[in-house]
Amino acid sequence: MYKTILVPIDGSSHAEKALTVAVQLARGSGASLCLLTVTEYPPDDIGVFIGGVNVPIPEAERKKLTEEISETAQKLIDQARSAVELEGIEVKEVVRPGHPAEQIIKVAEAQGADAIVMGSRGLGNIRGMVFGSVSQKVSHTAKCSVITVT
C-alpha cells in the first residue's frame, strides 16, 4: 500500500497522534517513515529596532541562534521517536529550514513519499486561523495522499 510515509513533527499533540497513526500504517504496509521537522530561521534582514533604526543581529548571535534552533529540532525528533515503538520500521530523520507547508511538500517529493500523515493543528493555532493551517495548505498542494489526524 505505502512505501514511504512522511510525518511532520512540531511537538504538538496532534503531531504525536499523527505519528502513532503513521506507525500503524507503516507496520501494516511495510513502509518506511520519514520524520520531518521544519525550522523557521530568522530572516537575514531581522534586527533590533533602536530609535527607529533597524540594527542587524551580529553574526555571532545569528550563529548561536541557528545552533539553538537545530538543537530544538533534534529534541523534537527525539521526543517523537521515544513516544512510539519504532522497532522494525526504517526511519529517516530530516530537518529543513523554511516555511512548514513549503518544506513538507518539497521533502515529500524528494523522498518519494506515498503519503503524508500530519496533525490537523500544530503549534501555530492563531496564525493558522488567520492565514490557513499548514495541513490545509499541504492537503491542497501535495501530489501524494495526505492524512490529517485530530
PDB file of C-alpha atoms in Angstrom, residues 38-41 96-100 102-103:
ATOM      1  CA  VAL A  38      10.831  22.342   9.762  1.00  0.00           C
ATOM      2  CA  THR A  39      12.715  25.108  11.495  1.00  0.00           C
ATOM      3  CA  GLU A  40      11.946  28.739  10.903  1.00  0.00           C
ATOM      4  CA  TYR A  41      15.285  30.534  10.986  1.00  0.00           C
ATOM      5  CA  ARG A  96      14.794  21.649   6.940  1.00  0.00           C
ATOM      6  CA  PRO A  97      14.725  25.410   7.394  1.00  0.00           C
ATOM      7  CA  GLY A  98      11.893  27.382   5.869  1.00  0.00           C
ATOM      8  CA  HIS A  99       8.145  27.706   5.820  1.00  0.00           C
ATOM      9  CA  PRO A 100       6.473  24.487   7.058  1.00  0.00           C
ATOM     10  CA  GLU A 102       6.502  24.529   1.505  1.00  0.00           C
ATOM     11  CA  GLN A 103       9.131  22.297   3.085  1.00  0.00           C
TER      12      GLN A 103
END
